[in-house]
XYZ file of C-alpha atoms in Angstrom:
558
model
C 5.509 23.092 2.069
C 1.709 23.021 2.024
C 0.174 21.593 5.190
C -2.693 19.715 3.582
C -3.547 16.071 4.118
C -3.312 13.691 1.185
C -7.027 12.996 1.414
C -8.016 16.689 1.394
C -5.888 17.243 -1.711
C -7.468 14.252 -3.441
C -11.002 15.187 -2.393
C -10.498 18.731 -3.673
C -9.542 17.577 -7.163
C -12.144 17.485 -9.926
C -11.376 14.303 -11.810
C -11.533 13.673 -15.526
C -13.875 10.951 -16.692
C -11.820 7.801 -17.211
C -12.948 7.775 -20.866
C -10.914 10.968 -21.408
C -7.838 9.428 -19.789
C -8.216 6.329 -21.970
C -8.579 8.475 -25.084
C -5.105 9.934 -24.421
C -3.788 6.397 -24.850
C -5.771 5.746 -28.024
C -8.127 3.344 -26.229
C -11.634 3.161 -27.641
C -14.582 3.621 -25.293
C -15.916 0.170 -26.266
C -12.731 -1.404 -24.924
C -13.344 -0.076 -21.413
C -15.117 -2.058 -18.734
C -16.382 0.782 -16.554
C -16.364 0.786 -12.754
C -18.126 4.114 -12.268
C -16.787 7.360 -13.763
C -13.168 7.150 -12.667
C -12.088 3.509 -12.891
C -12.055 1.022 -15.734
C -10.665 -2.389 -16.563
C -8.683 -2.918 -19.756
C -8.910 -5.930 -22.094
C -5.824 -8.087 -22.549
C -6.191 -7.677 -26.313
C -4.515 -4.238 -25.994
C -1.165 -5.859 -25.200
C 1.243 -5.481 -28.140
C 4.564 -7.361 -27.892
C 6.191 -5.246 -30.629
C 5.461 -1.988 -28.803
C 6.686 -3.492 -25.534
C 10.146 -3.965 -27.053
C 10.264 -0.368 -28.299
C 9.244 1.402 -25.088
C 11.088 2.118 -21.847
C 10.620 0.437 -18.470
C 11.895 2.241 -15.369
C 11.824 0.692 -11.894
C 11.489 2.751 -8.709
C 12.880 1.122 -5.580
C 14.408 2.374 -2.324
C 17.067 2.071 0.305
C 16.318 -0.065 3.366
C 13.205 1.683 4.724
C 12.045 2.947 8.083
C 8.643 1.593 9.264
C 6.685 4.445 7.635
C 8.357 3.898 4.248
C 10.398 6.341 2.154
C 7.817 7.343 -0.447
C 8.420 5.021 -3.410
C 4.826 5.319 -4.605
C 4.885 9.104 -4.256
C 8.149 9.291 -6.222
C 6.843 6.855 -8.848
C 3.762 8.993 -9.453
C 5.722 12.242 -9.214
C 8.270 10.980 -11.745
C 5.427 10.045 -14.097
C 4.073 13.598 -13.785
C 7.554 15.063 -14.308
C 8.196 13.021 -17.448
C 4.922 14.213 -18.936
C 5.874 17.792 -17.978
C 9.092 17.552 -20.037
C 7.254 16.189 -23.058
C 7.568 12.430 -22.617
C 4.570 10.121 -22.779
C 4.659 8.355 -19.423
C 2.395 6.151 -17.359
C 2.656 4.820 -13.804
C 2.050 1.094 -13.298
C 1.605 0.229 -9.616
C 0.398 -2.410 -7.203
C -2.992 -2.211 -5.548
C -2.973 -1.435 -1.801
C -3.748 -4.108 0.783
C -6.211 -3.339 3.557
C -3.718 -4.769 6.061
C -1.270 -1.837 5.923
C -4.071 0.663 5.211
C -5.659 -0.033 8.601
C -2.423 -1.147 10.271
C 0.915 0.639 10.218
C 1.239 2.709 7.051
C -2.240 3.989 6.176
C -3.107 4.478 2.501
C -0.859 3.547 -0.406
C -1.907 5.730 -3.322
C 0.979 8.195 -3.163
C 0.856 11.459 -1.267
C 0.565 15.229 -1.464
C 0.423 16.356 -5.071
C 1.698 13.007 -6.371
C -1.283 10.711 -5.971
C -3.386 8.342 -7.998
C -7.109 8.913 -7.718
C -9.879 8.204 -6.733
C -7.706 7.680 -3.646
C -10.394 6.435 -1.257
C -11.656 3.812 -3.711
C -8.114 2.652 -4.476
C -7.228 2.277 -0.791
C -10.420 0.358 -0.005
C -12.120 -2.286 -2.162
C -11.226 -0.701 -5.538
C -12.476 -3.031 -8.327
C -12.634 -6.153 -6.167
C -9.392 -7.803 -7.314
C -8.195 -8.622 -3.778
C -11.607 -10.043 -2.957
C -11.430 -12.281 -6.028
C -7.941 -13.514 -5.063
C -9.125 -14.221 -1.532
C -12.169 -16.147 -2.748
C -10.184 -18.203 -5.264
C -7.623 -19.056 -2.581
C -10.284 -20.035 -0.058
C -12.270 -22.026 -2.621
C -9.239 -24.281 -2.985
C -8.991 -24.543 0.812
C -12.653 -25.557 0.999
C -12.184 -28.142 -1.770
C -9.226 -29.636 0.106
C -11.172 -30.056 3.330
C -14.188 -31.345 1.446
C -12.047 -34.012 -0.199
C -10.662 -35.173 3.143
C -14.097 -36.488 4.114
C -15.292 -37.459 0.636
C -16.593 -41.021 0.279
C -16.644 -41.028 -3.528
C -13.613 -39.049 -4.770
C -11.175 -39.156 -1.880
C -7.574 -38.561 -2.978
C -6.225 -40.146 0.212
C -4.580 -36.833 1.103
C -2.605 -36.904 4.341
C -3.940 -33.874 6.256
C -0.642 -33.573 8.145
C 1.126 -32.645 4.892
C -1.330 -29.999 3.650
C 0.561 -26.787 2.884
C -2.307 -24.656 1.610
C -3.634 -21.946 3.943
C -6.658 -19.708 3.908
C -6.188 -15.942 3.475
C -7.835 -12.702 4.536
C -6.809 -9.159 3.603
C -6.307 -7.864 7.115
C -3.535 -7.906 9.700
C -4.767 -10.464 12.254
C -2.116 -12.346 14.224
C -4.757 -14.449 16.016
C -5.384 -16.340 12.759
C -1.797 -17.460 12.160
C -2.420 -20.900 13.650
C -5.929 -22.260 14.134
C -7.749 -25.584 14.451
C -10.597 -26.283 12.034
C -13.195 -29.019 11.589
C -14.275 -29.096 15.241
C -17.793 -29.927 16.375
C -18.379 -33.431 15.089
C -18.378 -35.362 11.835
C -20.727 -32.941 10.089
C -18.096 -30.222 10.296
C -15.231 -31.973 8.552
C -11.945 -33.526 9.623
C -10.255 -31.675 12.522
C -6.779 -30.442 11.653
C -4.371 -27.594 12.203
C -4.625 -24.746 9.721
C -3.871 -21.034 9.539
C -4.362 -17.813 7.616
C -1.900 -15.756 5.591
C -2.622 -12.209 4.499
C -4.057 -12.028 0.966
C -0.948 -10.407 -0.622
C 1.010 -13.496 0.509
C -1.364 -15.906 -1.246
C 0.087 -17.963 -4.054
C -3.034 -17.055 -6.019
C -1.903 -13.418 -5.853
C 1.583 -14.474 -6.961
C 0.102 -16.462 -9.842
C -2.108 -13.559 -10.920
C 1.004 -11.381 -11.011
C 3.080 -13.937 -12.952
C 0.440 -15.058 -15.482
C 0.857 -13.930 -19.097
C -2.716 -14.668 -20.196
C -5.824 -16.598 -19.175
C -4.519 -19.947 -20.395
C -1.314 -19.454 -18.409
C -3.374 -18.440 -15.364
C -5.344 -21.704 -15.443
C -2.227 -23.825 -15.909
C -0.535 -22.127 -12.984
C -3.578 -22.490 -10.735
C -3.703 -26.189 -11.535
C -0.008 -26.523 -10.636
C -0.467 -25.344 -7.026
C 1.150 -27.935 -4.758
C -1.129 -28.957 -1.885
C 0.562 -31.861 -0.068
C 1.036 -35.628 -0.211
C -1.142 -38.713 -0.038
C -0.484 -41.309 2.640
C 1.466 -43.111 -0.087
C 3.699 -40.013 -0.577
C 2.226 -39.092 -3.966
C 2.187 -35.308 -4.524
C -1.245 -33.698 -4.900
C -1.875 -30.555 -6.919
C -4.900 -28.285 -7.359
C -5.582 -29.910 -10.734
C -6.132 -33.229 -8.928
C -9.105 -31.568 -7.234
C -10.264 -30.147 -10.597
C -10.000 -26.712 -8.977
C -8.271 -24.631 -11.629
C -11.277 -23.727 -13.771
C -13.481 -22.725 -10.842
C -10.641 -20.664 -9.388
C -10.041 -19.014 -12.764
C -13.737 -18.183 -13.042
C -13.446 -16.224 -9.800
C -10.462 -14.372 -11.327
C -12.011 -13.687 -14.744
C -12.258 -9.933 -14.072
C -9.315 -9.677 -11.682
C -6.912 -10.645 -14.487
C -7.745 -7.389 -16.314
C -5.613 -4.343 -15.324
C -7.270 -1.301 -13.743
C -6.962 2.138 -15.357
C -7.112 5.247 -13.149
C -5.472 8.689 -13.250
C -2.978 10.853 -11.398
C -3.810 14.256 -9.927
C -2.352 15.802 -13.092
C -4.640 13.683 -15.282
C -1.994 11.294 -16.514
C -2.853 7.600 -16.876
C -1.975 5.024 -14.260
C -2.543 1.278 -14.094
C -2.937 -0.509 -10.755
C -2.990 -4.284 -10.734
C -2.051 -6.980 -8.239
C -0.553 -6.438 -4.822
C 1.916 -8.941 -3.340
C 4.150 -7.714 -0.514
C 7.907 -7.738 -1.134
C 9.039 -9.139 2.207
C 6.834 -12.257 2.073
C 6.059 -12.442 -1.673
C 7.499 -11.032 -4.932
C 6.423 -7.419 -4.336
C 5.616 -6.384 -7.915
C 2.496 -5.647 -9.930
C 1.310 -8.068 -12.598
C 3.269 -8.944 -15.727
C 0.059 -8.234 -17.634
C -0.152 -4.682 -16.220
C 3.482 -3.895 -16.999
C 3.111 -5.201 -20.548
C -0.152 -3.280 -20.915
C 1.606 -0.076 -19.876
C 4.486 -0.697 -22.274
C 1.948 -1.312 -25.059
C 0.290 2.055 -24.452
C 3.036 4.443 -23.344
C 6.631 5.333 -24.248
C 7.753 5.364 -20.601
C 6.384 3.049 -17.906
C 7.341 3.903 -14.329
C 6.754 0.997 -11.993
C 7.744 0.158 -8.412
C 8.669 -2.838 -6.313
C 8.098 -3.121 -2.589
C 10.355 -2.181 0.334
C 14.110 -1.826 -0.262
C 16.036 -2.857 -3.361
C 17.284 -5.985 -1.561
C 13.701 -7.294 -1.649
C 11.350 -5.815 -4.259
C 13.964 -4.817 -6.843
C 15.877 -8.093 -6.532
C 12.657 -10.051 -7.138
C 11.468 -7.721 -9.888
C 14.746 -8.238 -11.732
C 15.474 -11.904 -11.012
C 11.896 -13.209 -11.148
C 9.515 -10.934 -13.042
C 11.843 -9.594 -15.722
C 13.261 -13.030 -16.466
C 9.841 -14.694 -16.637
C 8.342 -11.953 -18.815
C 11.387 -11.157 -20.950
C 11.441 -7.510 -19.813
C 14.466 -5.227 -20.194
C 14.371 -2.370 -17.635
C 16.299 0.682 -18.830
C 16.908 2.448 -15.506
C 16.361 2.117 -11.765
C 15.455 4.998 -9.452
C 16.652 4.508 -5.868
C 14.544 6.511 -3.439
C 16.416 7.777 -0.388
C 15.317 10.057 2.417
C 17.470 12.013 4.830
C 15.376 10.508 7.631
C 16.250 6.943 6.587
C 19.952 7.752 6.254
C 19.915 9.267 9.746
C 18.270 6.036 10.914
C 20.960 3.895 9.302
C 23.580 6.176 10.785
C 22.446 5.422 14.317
C 19.810 8.078 15.026
C 17.187 7.145 17.606
C 13.497 7.590 16.818
C 13.351 10.971 18.540
C 16.365 12.129 16.478
C 15.093 11.123 13.026
C 13.546 14.506 12.226
C 16.421 16.693 13.447
C 19.176 17.634 10.980
C 22.433 15.836 11.781
C 25.087 15.514 9.094
C 27.109 12.980 11.077
C 24.203 10.531 11.163
C 23.723 10.959 7.403
C 27.425 10.373 6.757
C 27.335 7.207 8.841
C 24.153 5.972 7.158
C 25.261 6.599 3.565
C 26.754 3.100 3.472
C 23.242 1.692 3.137
C 22.544 3.703 -0.008
C 25.992 2.857 -1.349
C 25.319 -0.883 -1.024
C 21.999 -0.558 -2.868
C 23.750 1.340 -5.671
C 26.330 -1.449 -5.942
C 23.557 -4.047 -6.043
C 21.640 -2.389 -8.879
C 24.806 -2.225 -10.970
C 25.232 -5.982 -10.568
C 22.256 -6.281 -12.940
C 24.052 -4.097 -15.532
C 21.634 -1.200 -14.921
C 22.575 2.369 -13.985
C 20.675 3.847 -11.020
C 19.498 7.397 -10.389
C 19.080 8.443 -6.745
C 15.909 10.373 -5.878
C 16.181 12.264 -2.588
C 12.537 12.398 -1.499
C 12.297 15.843 0.060
C 11.027 16.611 3.571
C 10.857 19.944 5.419
C 13.445 18.929 8.036
C 16.157 18.098 5.482
C 19.129 20.449 5.769
C 21.040 21.780 2.759
C 24.209 20.279 4.187
C 22.714 16.798 4.401
C 21.267 16.948 0.885
C 24.490 18.351 -0.525
C 26.509 15.575 1.088
C 24.400 12.869 -0.578
C 24.616 14.546 -3.985
C 28.401 14.840 -3.754
C 28.951 11.306 -2.468
C 26.763 9.870 -5.234
C 28.698 11.924 -7.780
C 31.908 10.251 -6.564
C 30.259 6.926 -7.370
C 29.277 8.127 -10.840
C 25.584 8.339 -9.928
C 23.344 11.367 -10.270
C 21.327 12.208 -7.149
C 18.375 14.571 -7.584
C 16.014 16.146 -5.054
C 12.432 14.998 -5.699
C 9.713 17.441 -4.598
C 6.721 15.604 -6.003
C 4.806 15.587 -2.713
C 4.806 19.397 -2.515
C 4.866 20.400 -6.185
C 3.672 17.439 -8.253
C 5.270 17.209 -11.692
C 6.919 20.629 -11.371
C 8.922 19.251 -8.467
C 10.206 16.214 -10.354
C 11.267 17.631 -13.715
C 14.959 17.448 -12.786
C 14.523 13.830 -11.727
C 12.703 13.108 -14.984
C 15.556 14.626 -17.000
C 18.100 12.527 -15.089
C 16.131 9.351 -15.792
C 15.745 10.178 -19.486
C 19.483 10.809 -19.670
C 20.217 7.316 -18.295
C 17.661 5.695 -20.598
C 18.818 7.492 -23.736
C 22.543 7.803 -23.054
C 23.271 4.260 -21.895
C 22.718 1.025 -23.751
C 21.365 -0.935 -20.816
C 21.243 -4.682 -21.306
C 19.788 -6.088 -18.154
C 21.393 -9.289 -16.867
C 19.885 -11.365 -14.016
C 22.022 -12.298 -11.048
C 21.531 -16.044 -11.347
C 20.424 -18.722 -13.794
C 17.097 -20.312 -12.843
C 18.552 -23.710 -13.808
C 21.193 -23.505 -11.064
C 20.678 -25.590 -7.893
C 18.275 -24.110 -5.324
C 20.887 -23.822 -2.590
C 23.312 -22.071 -4.933
C 20.675 -19.510 -5.978
C 19.819 -18.763 -2.337
C 23.495 -18.274 -1.522
C 24.025 -15.949 -4.503
C 21.241 -13.636 -3.318
C 22.369 -13.736 0.321
C 26.012 -13.048 -0.457
C 25.742 -10.693 -3.443
C 22.657 -8.671 -2.473
C 22.560 -8.850 1.329
C 26.333 -9.034 1.834
C 26.221 -12.166 4.025
C 29.325 -14.223 4.655
C 27.415 -17.499 4.476
C 23.977 -19.115 4.648
C 22.960 -21.642 7.295
C 20.099 -24.045 6.599
C 18.097 -25.301 9.579
C 17.116 -28.980 9.723
C 13.630 -28.246 8.392
C 15.068 -26.241 5.491
C 17.371 -29.127 4.569
C 14.405 -31.506 4.521
C 12.524 -28.973 2.369
C 15.437 -28.935 -0.110
C 15.161 -32.718 -0.455
C 11.417 -32.399 -1.069
C 11.985 -29.768 -3.754
C 14.510 -32.029 -5.470
C 12.149 -35.004 -5.325
C 9.315 -32.952 -6.854
C 11.534 -31.677 -9.678
C 11.253 -27.985 -8.806
C 14.969 -27.179 -8.873
C 14.680 -24.829 -11.856
C 12.277 -22.442 -10.097
C 13.222 -18.872 -9.195
C 13.934 -17.812 -5.606
C 11.571 -15.506 -3.707
C 13.153 -14.732 -0.345
C 10.972 -13.987 2.689
C 13.074 -11.666 4.827
C 12.697 -8.649 7.070
C 12.547 -5.378 5.160
C 14.299 -3.515 7.979
C 17.826 -4.782 7.373
C 20.082 -6.303 4.738
C 20.435 -9.174 7.213
C 17.709 -11.412 8.646
C 17.935 -9.502 11.933
C 15.698 -6.437 11.767
C 17.741 -4.588 14.385
C 20.980 -4.488 12.357
C 20.847 -1.302 10.293
C 23.249 0.407 7.907
C 25.447 -1.954 5.903
C 26.090 -5.003 8.082
C 29.152 -7.138 7.424
C 30.413 -10.499 8.650
C 26.917 -11.868 9.253
C 25.197 -15.178 8.582
C 21.616 -15.550 7.337
C 19.596 -18.551 8.445
C 17.023 -20.272 6.256
C 14.425 -21.582 8.701
C 12.219 -23.375 6.171
C 11.475 -23.315 2.460
C 7.978 -23.113 0.970
C 6.977 -24.107 -2.552
C 4.894 -21.935 -4.892
C 4.692 -24.357 -7.811
C 2.021 -22.372 -9.649
C 4.024 -19.156 -9.402
C 7.144 -21.198 -10.222
C 9.284 -19.954 -7.404
C 10.656 -21.260 -4.121
C 10.233 -19.233 -0.901
C 13.109 -19.527 1.603
C 11.951 -18.071 4.924
C 14.719 -16.251 6.769
C 14.677 -15.545 10.487
C 11.290 -15.086 12.123
C 9.289 -13.835 9.132
C 5.511 -14.244 9.364
C 3.175 -14.368 6.370
C 0.317 -12.953 8.456
C 1.266 -9.589 9.998
C -0.209 -8.276 13.226
C -1.597 -4.835 13.974
C 0.673 -2.300 15.718
C -0.059 -0.990 19.201
C -1.877 2.008 17.727
C -3.368 0.954 14.363
C -3.880 3.545 11.627
C -7.581 2.686 11.799
C -7.884 4.598 15.088
C -7.234 7.872 13.283
C -9.913 7.334 10.621
C -13.404 8.846 10.650
C -16.418 8.981 8.358
C -19.070 11.665 8.831
C -22.830 11.450 8.444
C -22.516 12.281 4.745
C -20.003 9.510 4.104
C -16.955 11.823 3.854
C -13.805 10.009 4.997
C -10.804 11.489 6.760
C -7.590 9.918 8.024
C -7.294 7.304 5.261
C -4.089 8.770 3.796
């Protein structure tokens, strides 16, 4: 395996002008909104509902991950390269990276090795400004709320104790989780408790990812639930006349971003909600754009299949009327060792017994995907410390389950290393008549939908609702939001709500601590365990390993 950093590989690549990449898709130069030579925004007019129905959507997800992740983005890009290598027209459609993980735990999020989207540095940093636009739209609403509290002419009589809306910033900063604002006298507003979420957790980000068009975007922004008046009347963003101003800030962010892979294949990046605290998928607009332009669209959803894939299938696909044809489950030997009981210092040492013990985690994810009437393919994301015995065991055990497992070598070899995976995916798409079926009906009661996910996907015996969660259920019923989808906020480290229980836990109970409302996104957010919507930095942040020289050349961003 080549010992080159992701950033050195990306920096050593001479990129095609984005006009050439667009031309491959039949996009006219006049349709491109250029952001330099290598990035462009695409107009929504390119979306074609007839073509969407004809083309093939493939989701890449993963087993329950270790903290560093298992390489979903790398596999997604590598699979796109592999499909093009075997003669299929394929495009990757991904989320945009958040600066929180980039400078926190995981570093960059543009793939790795020879399976990257480029320009990598731009993508991992400010890109085309979409996250900034989401942040500003979110915080405009926050400013309008606090302005109204002290208004003498247009006061809505909003009870500040009931305000649910928080400010956001795209950085991991635990000190901002709970703050007090409006201090310093009457000129500075009404003092109250407030807090920050990270930008990917903003409902504005969720709305951007769920919106079908600009009209839908405005309607959803106006439907954001803020809180209650002293007379218990619900207040929405439209009551503050906020939706148009917020939409103005998002007028460019709603357009998908076109970039390229290292092998000069097209890729769209758009939107970036996390999957543990939000829905974890790119925008509906981006996915439909990809399906309008390419025969195969390879997309991903965050963290393990119990989070991102569940939400992609139960929320996004239902809302957008999408019919995914196959699901790729990314597994690593390292993660299976982890789920088999290996300690951190043992994760990179071959040990078949750990892999055998940890296979139950992969097996549960396979079972879960089939509950949606979709056949999975397992991609074993290859690392140098994988033994032949460990890899062979996974392939044979998957075969017993009727699932093909294929070694993916996209990091080391690019598309050449994923041709077998591409063939396996094409076989599932073309040989099976997949008719996706969601796990629950949106019209079912909220509590029932939560219990279906917890029992069917996580494997819980039952769900307990804390006192606050029970009060939240009554509020949801009173507001008429019972037919919304469910977007669980849960640790990504376990099927359960206890991050320390690995493998395939059984006989456990999940606890719903509270339930938040995302009325604009049209989903309900049950918060399990001790989940936080503003992460903190780790003891040694990724930022400490980053440098920029006197000529502006960056290292350590991968």
